[in-house]
mmCIF file of C-alpha atoms in Angstrom:
data_model
loop_
_atom_site.group_PDB
_atom_site.id
_atom_site.type_symbol
_atom_site.label_atom_id
_atom_site.label_comp_id
_atom_site.label_asym_id
_atom_site.label_seq_id
_atom_site.Cartn_x
_atom_site.Cartn_y
_atom_site.Cartn_z
ATOM 1 C CA UNK G 124 8.699 -13.356 -15.367
ATOM 2 C CA UNK G 125 11.913 -12.343 -15.562
ATOM 3 C CA UNK G 126 12.856 -9.909 -18.122
ATOM 4 C CA UNK G 127 15.687 -8.016 -15.871
ATOM 5 C CA UNK G 128 13.760 -5.193 -15.117
ATOM 6 C CA UNK G 129 12.695 -3.815 -11.593
ATOM 7 C CA UNK G 130 9.012 -4.560 -11.122
ATOM 8 C CA UNK G 131 8.601 -2.847 -7.991
ATOM 9 C CA UNK G 132 5.916 -0.024 -7.867
ATOM 10 C CA UNK G 133 5.107 2.421 -5.163
ATOM 11 C CA UNK G 134 0.817 3.249 -5.117
ATOM 12 C CA UNK G 135 -0.167 6.214 -3.003
ATOM 13 C CA UNK G 136 -3.635 5.301 -1.612
ATOM 14 C CA UNK G 137 -5.678 8.555 0.007
ATOM 15 C CA UNK G 138 -9.152 9.343 1.811
ATOM 16 C CA UNK G 139 -8.624 5.496 3.376
ATOM 17 C CA UNK G 140 -10.709 5.244 6.713
ATOM 18 C CA UNK G 141 -8.524 5.971 10.169
ATOM 19 C CA UNK G 142 -9.936 2.289 10.764
ATOM 20 C CA UNK G 143 -8.039 0.853 7.991
ATOM 21 C CA UNK G 144 -5.512 -1.647 8.155
ATOM 22 C CA UNK G 145 -2.217 -3.126 6.993
ATOM 23 C CA UNK G 146 -4.700 -6.085 6.935
ATOM 24 C CA UNK G 147 -7.167 -4.515 4.661
ATOM 25 C CA UNK G 148 -5.012 -2.907 2.307
ATOM 26 C CA UNK G 149 -2.955 -6.599 1.678
ATOM 27 C CA UNK G 150 -6.319 -8.592 1.226
ATOM 28 C CA UNK G 151 -7.705 -5.418 -1.035
ATOM 29 C CA UNK G 152 -4.648 -5.922 -3.332
ATOM 30 C CA UNK G 153 -4.079 -9.730 -2.854
ATOM 31 C CA UNK G 154 -5.708 -10.207 -6.155
ATOM 32 C CA UNK G 155 -2.494 -8.928 -7.589
ATOM 33 C CA UNK G 156 -0.461 -10.885 -5.661
ATOM 34 C CA UNK G 157 1.862 -10.685 -2.234
ATOM 35 C CA UNK G 158 2.765 -7.205 -1.267
ATOM 36 C CA UNK G 159 6.159 -6.365 0.178
ATOM 37 C CA UNK G 160 5.258 -3.587 2.177
ATOM 38 C CA UNK G 161 2.412 -1.761 3.296
ATOM 39 C CA UNK G 162 3.029 1.580 5.170
ATOM 40 C CA UNK G 163 0.140 3.804 6.480
ATOM 41 C CA UNK G 164 0.264 6.898 7.771
ATOM 42 C CA UNK G 165 -1.842 8.220 10.663
ATOM 43 C CA UNK G 166 -0.825 11.722 10.851
ATOM 44 C CA UNK G 167 0.153 13.296 7.822
ATOM 45 C CA UNK G 168 2.077 15.899 7.472
ATOM 46 C CA UNK G 169 0.210 19.348 7.056
ATOM 47 C CA UNK G 170 -2.271 18.173 9.822
ATOM 48 C CA UNK G 171 -1.711 19.332 13.144
#
């Protein structure tokens, strides 16, 4: 599968439940392979 390309992708997910965890996201996307990094923003800019 090595084609010399950078196959990294960044995906932004919105409107997740406040109860969503890193493990929930990893489990949901596990069909597509192992995720390198998951970051959940709990206080997005503009909310105060």
